[in-house]
Amino acid sequence: MIRVVRLNGEVLYLNYLQIELIECIPETKIRLMNGDYYVVRDSVDSINQQIQSFLKGCLYYENKCK
């Protein structure tokens, strides 16, 4: 899950596996596989960093268990 903040300040947690595309319009628009979209304050870079951090954490945990 990634944490994003809508323009009105509402915090959302999105499943990154459901993200179809991210646009910079100049706000950031996230469209999900089901067609829903969210306009958020977060930058594309910060969203990418959250996804990378989550995946690294999963890989680190997996390696630690071996």
mmCIF file of N, CA and C in Angstrom:
data_model
loop_
_atom_site.group_PDB
_atom_site.id
_atom_site.type_symbol
_atom_site.label_atom_id
_atom_site.label_comp_id
_atom_site.label_asym_id
_atom_site.label_seq_id
_atom_site.Cartn_x
_atom_site.Cartn_y
_atom_site.Cartn_z
ATOM 1 N N MET A 1 0.847 -1.179 0.000
ATOM 2 C CA MET A 1 0.000 0.000 0.000
ATOM 3 C C MET A 1 0.893 1.244 0.000
ATOM 4 N N ILE A 2 0.428 2.233 -0.714
ATOM 5 C CA ILE A 2 1.121 3.513 -0.695
ATOM 6 C C ILE A 2 0.193 4.567 -0.112
ATOM 7 N N ARG A 3 0.772 5.547 0.538
ATOM 8 C CA ARG A 3 0.011 6.615 1.185
ATOM 9 C C ARG A 3 0.076 7.856 0.299
ATOM 10 N N VAL A 4 -1.074 8.395 -0.041
ATOM 11 C CA VAL A 4 -1.154 9.626 -0.825
ATOM 12 C C VAL A 4 -2.148 10.562 -0.152
ATOM 13 N N VAL A 5 -2.031 11.846 -0.467
ATOM 14 C CA VAL A 5 -2.921 12.855 0.122
ATOM 15 C C VAL A 5 -3.661 13.554 -1.003
ATOM 16 N N ARG A 6 -4.987 13.531 -0.920
ATOM 17 C CA ARG A 6 -5.809 14.224 -1.914
ATOM 18 C C ARG A 6 -5.650 15.735 -1.751
ATOM 19 N N LEU A 7 -6.124 16.480 -2.721
ATOM 20 C CA LEU A 7 -6.008 17.933 -2.680
ATOM 21 C C LEU A 7 -6.724 18.540 -1.483
ATOM 22 N N ASN A 8 -7.781 17.882 -1.008
ATOM 23 C CA ASN A 8 -8.524 18.400 0.152
ATOM 24 C C ASN A 8 -7.920 17.969 1.489
ATOM 25 N N GLY A 9 -6.779 17.266 1.466
ATOM 26 C CA GLY A 9 -6.090 16.846 2.681
ATOM 27 C C GLY A 9 -6.431 15.447 3.150
ATOM 28 N N GLU A 10 -7.372 14.789 2.503
ATOM 29 C CA GLU A 10 -7.757 13.425 2.881
ATOM 30 C C GLU A 10 -6.627 12.453 2.531
ATOM 31 N N VAL A 11 -6.308 11.578 3.468
ATOM 32 C CA VAL A 11 -5.252 10.585 3.259
ATOM 33 C C VAL A 11 -5.865 9.308 2.696
ATOM 34 N N LEU A 12 -5.240 8.778 1.647
ATOM 35 C CA LEU A 12 -5.680 7.521 1.041
ATOM 36 C C LEU A 12 -4.528 6.530 1.046
ATOM 37 N N TYR A 13 -4.868 5.276 1.152
ATOM 38 C CA TYR A 13 -3.892 4.199 1.002
ATOM 39 C C TYR A 13 -4.327 3.377 -0.199
ATOM 40 N N LEU A 14 -3.465 3.315 -1.201
ATOM 41 C CA LEU A 14 -3.795 2.628 -2.446
ATOM 42 C C LEU A 14 -2.921 1.400 -2.631
ATOM 43 N N ASN A 15 -3.501 0.376 -3.199
ATOM 44 C CA ASN A 15 -2.757 -0.821 -3.564
ATOM 45 C C ASN A 15 -1.975 -0.495 -4.833
ATOM 46 N N TYR A 16 -0.649 -0.463 -4.731
ATOM 47 C CA TYR A 16 0.155 -0.061 -5.882
ATOM 48 C C TYR A 16 0.033 -1.039 -7.052
ATOM 49 N N LEU A 17 -0.362 -2.270 -6.789
ATOM 50 C CA LEU A 17 -0.519 -3.241 -7.878
ATOM 51 C C LEU A 17 -1.719 -2.916 -8.765
ATOM 52 N N GLN A 18 -2.627 -2.079 -8.273
ATOM 53 C CA GLN A 18 -3.817 -1.709 -9.032
ATOM 54 C C GLN A 18 -3.638 -0.419 -9.835
ATOM 55 N N ILE A 19 -2.466 0.214 -9.730
ATOM 56 C CA ILE A 19 -2.229 1.460 -10.463
ATOM 57 C C ILE A 19 -1.987 1.154 -11.933
ATOM 58 N N GLU A 20 -2.789 1.774 -12.788
ATOM 59 C CA GLU A 20 -2.631 1.611 -14.233
ATOM 60 C C GLU A 20 -1.681 2.665 -14.787
ATOM 61 N N LEU A 21 -1.876 3.922 -14.365
ATOM 62 C CA LEU A 21 -0.975 4.980 -14.807
ATOM 63 C C LEU A 21 -0.987 6.134 -13.842
ATOM 64 N N ILE A 22 0.075 6.926 -13.923
ATOM 65 C CA ILE A 22 0.201 8.135 -13.111
ATOM 66 C C ILE A 22 0.530 9.279 -14.062
ATOM 67 N N GLU A 23 -0.272 10.353 -13.984
ATOM 68 C CA GLU A 23 -0.060 11.514 -14.837
ATOM 69 C C GLU A 23 0.321 12.718 -13.984
ATOM 70 N N CYS A 24 1.106 13.605 -14.547
ATOM 71 C CA CYS A 24 1.436 14.865 -13.908
ATOM 72 C C CYS A 24 0.784 15.966 -14.745
ATOM 73 N N ILE A 25 -0.258 16.633 -14.205
ATOM 74 C CA ILE A 25 -1.113 17.506 -15.037
ATOM 75 C C ILE A 25 -1.335 18.939 -14.567
ATOM 76 N N PRO A 26 -0.729 19.687 -13.792
ATOM 77 C CA PRO A 26 0.497 19.570 -13.009
ATOM 78 C C PRO A 26 0.298 18.843 -11.682
ATOM 79 N N GLU A 27 -0.945 18.676 -11.192
ATOM 80 C CA GLU A 27 -1.134 17.811 -10.032
ATOM 81 C C GLU A 27 -0.851 16.380 -10.472
ATOM 82 N N THR A 28 -0.830 15.485 -9.525
ATOM 83 C CA THR A 28 -0.600 14.084 -9.867
ATOM 84 C C THR A 28 -1.944 13.364 -9.896
ATOM 85 N N LYS A 29 -2.226 12.718 -11.014
ATOM 86 C CA LYS A 29 -3.471 11.970 -11.193
ATOM 87 C C LYS A 29 -3.113 10.485 -11.274
ATOM 88 N N ILE A 30 -3.712 9.696 -10.395
ATOM 89 C CA ILE A 30 -3.472 8.252 -10.363
ATOM 90 C C ILE A 30 -4.728 7.556 -10.863
ATOM 91 N N ARG A 31 -4.591 6.755 -11.927
ATOM 92 C CA ARG A 31 -5.724 5.983 -12.427
ATOM 93 C C ARG A 31 -5.499 4.513 -12.096
ATOM 94 N N LEU A 32 -6.533 3.912 -11.523
ATOM 95 C CA LEU A 32 -6.464 2.498 -11.145
ATOM 96 C C LEU A 32 -7.021 1.619 -12.259
ATOM 97 N N MET A 33 -6.786 0.340 -12.149
ATOM 98 C CA MET A 33 -7.228 -0.624 -13.158
ATOM 99 C C MET A 33 -8.740 -0.636 -13.330
ATOM 100 N N ASN A 34 -9.486 -0.306 -12.286
ATOM 101 C CA ASN A 34 -10.948 -0.330 -12.384
ATOM 102 C C ASN A 34 -11.519 0.967 -12.968
ATOM 103 N N GLY A 35 -10.646 1.904 -13.356
ATOM 104 C CA GLY A 35 -11.089 3.148 -13.964
ATOM 105 C C GLY A 35 -11.211 4.307 -12.996
ATOM 106 N N ASP A 36 -11.203 4.033 -11.689
ATOM 107 C CA ASP A 36 -11.230 5.110 -10.702
ATOM 108 C C ASP A 36 -9.937 5.910 -10.798
ATOM 109 N N TYR A 37 -10.031 7.192 -10.487
ATOM 110 C CA TYR A 37 -8.812 7.992 -10.444
ATOM 111 C C TYR A 37 -8.842 8.940 -9.265
ATOM 112 N N TYR A 38 -7.654 9.337 -8.848
ATOM 113 C CA TYR A 38 -7.486 10.228 -7.712
ATOM 114 C C TYR A 38 -6.483 11.299 -8.089
ATOM 115 N N VAL A 39 -6.806 12.545 -7.767
ATOM 116 C CA VAL A 39 -5.872 13.651 -7.936
ATOM 117 C C VAL A 39 -5.282 13.917 -6.560
ATOM 118 N N VAL A 40 -3.955 13.860 -6.486
ATOM 119 C CA VAL A 40 -3.283 13.918 -5.192
ATOM 120 C C VAL A 40 -2.190 14.982 -5.174
ATOM 121 N N ARG A 41 -1.777 15.345 -3.964
ATOM 122 C CA ARG A 41 -0.712 16.329 -3.765
ATOM 123 C C ARG A 41 0.673 15.746 -4.006
ATOM 124 N N ASP A 42 0.810 14.447 -3.804
ATOM 125 C CA ASP A 42 2.115 13.794 -3.880
ATOM 126 C C ASP A 42 2.690 13.874 -5.288
ATOM 127 N N SER A 43 4.004 13.966 -5.369
ATOM 128 C CA SER A 43 4.666 13.983 -6.677
ATOM 129 C C SER A 43 4.817 12.555 -7.200
ATOM 130 N N VAL A 44 5.031 12.451 -8.478
ATOM 131 C CA VAL A 44 5.270 11.141 -9.093
ATOM 132 C C VAL A 44 6.508 10.503 -8.473
ATOM 133 N N ASP A 45 7.536 11.308 -8.234
ATOM 134 C CA ASP A 45 8.760 10.780 -7.630
ATOM 135 C C ASP A 45 8.519 10.213 -6.239
ATOM 136 N N SER A 46 7.718 10.908 -5.423
ATOM 137 C CA SER A 46 7.475 10.400 -4.066
ATOM 138 C C SER A 46 6.661 9.104 -4.103
ATOM 139 N N ILE A 47 5.753 8.994 -5.056
ATOM 140 C CA ILE A 47 4.973 7.758 -5.204
ATOM 141 C C ILE A 47 5.892 6.616 -5.628
ATOM 142 N N ASN A 48 6.767 6.878 -6.588
ATOM 143 C CA ASN A 48 7.728 5.858 -7.017
ATOM 144 C C ASN A 48 8.639 5.440 -5.872
ATOM 145 N N GLN A 49 9.079 6.385 -5.056
ATOM 146 C CA GLN A 49 9.934 6.062 -3.908
ATOM 147 C C GLN A 49 9.205 5.171 -2.911
ATOM 148 N N GLN A 50 7.931 5.445 -2.679
ATOM 149 C CA GLN A 50 7.152 4.602 -1.762
ATOM 150 C C GLN A 50 7.047 3.172 -2.281
ATOM 151 N N ILE A 51 6.800 3.037 -3.581
ATOM 152 C CA ILE A 51 6.688 1.700 -4.174
ATOM 153 C C ILE A 51 8.020 0.971 -4.075
ATOM 154 N N GLN A 52 9.111 1.656 -4.416
ATOM 155 C CA GLN A 52 10.435 1.030 -4.341
ATOM 156 C C GLN A 52 10.784 0.629 -2.912
ATOM 157 N N SER A 53 10.468 1.494 -1.968
ATOM 158 C CA SER A 53 10.750 1.199 -0.561
ATOM 159 C C SER A 53 9.959 -0.024 -0.097
ATOM 160 N N PHE A 54 8.697 -0.105 -0.485
ATOM 161 C CA PHE A 54 7.875 -1.253 -0.121
ATOM 162 C C PHE A 54 8.450 -2.544 -0.697
ATOM 163 N N LEU A 55 8.813 -2.508 -1.973
ATOM 164 C CA LEU A 55 9.357 -3.708 -2.614
ATOM 165 C C LEU A 55 10.699 -4.115 -2.015
ATOM 166 N N LYS A 56 11.546 -3.148 -1.710
ATOM 167 C CA LYS A 56 12.827 -3.460 -1.068
ATOM 168 C C LYS A 56 12.598 -4.102 0.294
ATOM 169 N N GLY A 57 11.607 -3.593 1.033
ATOM 170 C CA GLY A 57 11.279 -4.173 2.328
ATOM 171 C C GLY A 57 10.821 -5.621 2.206
ATOM 172 N N CYS A 58 10.056 -5.912 1.165
ATOM 173 C CA CYS A 58 9.596 -7.289 0.947
ATOM 174 C C CYS A 58 10.776 -8.197 0.617
ATOM 175 N N LEU A 59 11.669 -7.724 -0.221
ATOM 176 C CA LEU A 59 12.833 -8.533 -0.601
ATOM 177 C C LEU A 59 13.769 -8.727 0.587
ATOM 178 N N TYR A 60 13.955 -7.694 1.394
ATOM 179 C CA TYR A 60 14.812 -7.806 2.569
ATOM 180 C C TYR A 60 14.226 -8.813 3.548
ATOM 181 N N TYR A 61 12.940 -8.764 3.771
ATOM 182 C CA TYR A 61 12.270 -9.689 4.688
ATOM 183 C C TYR A 61 12.418 -11.109 4.189
ATOM 184 N N GLU A 62 12.231 -11.313 2.877
ATOM 185 C CA GLU A 62 12.346 -12.649 2.299
ATOM 186 C C GLU A 62 13.761 -13.196 2.486
ATOM 187 N N ASN A 63 14.764 -12.369 2.229
ATOM 188 C CA ASN A 63 16.155 -12.804 2.380
ATOM 189 C C ASN A 63 16.509 -13.075 3.838
ATOM 190 N N LYS A 64 15.924 -12.345 4.754
ATOM 191 C CA LYS A 64 16.191 -12.508 6.172
ATOM 192 C C LYS A 64 15.645 -13.828 6.684
ATOM 193 N N CYS A 65 14.591 -14.322 6.072
ATOM 194 C CA CYS A 65 13.946 -15.566 6.515
ATOM 195 C C CYS A 65 14.676 -16.811 6.057
ATOM 196 N N LYS A 66 15.531 -16.676 5.087
ATOM 197 C CA LYS A 66 16.228 -17.865 4.551
ATOM 198 C C LYS A 66 17.342 -18.336 5.441
#
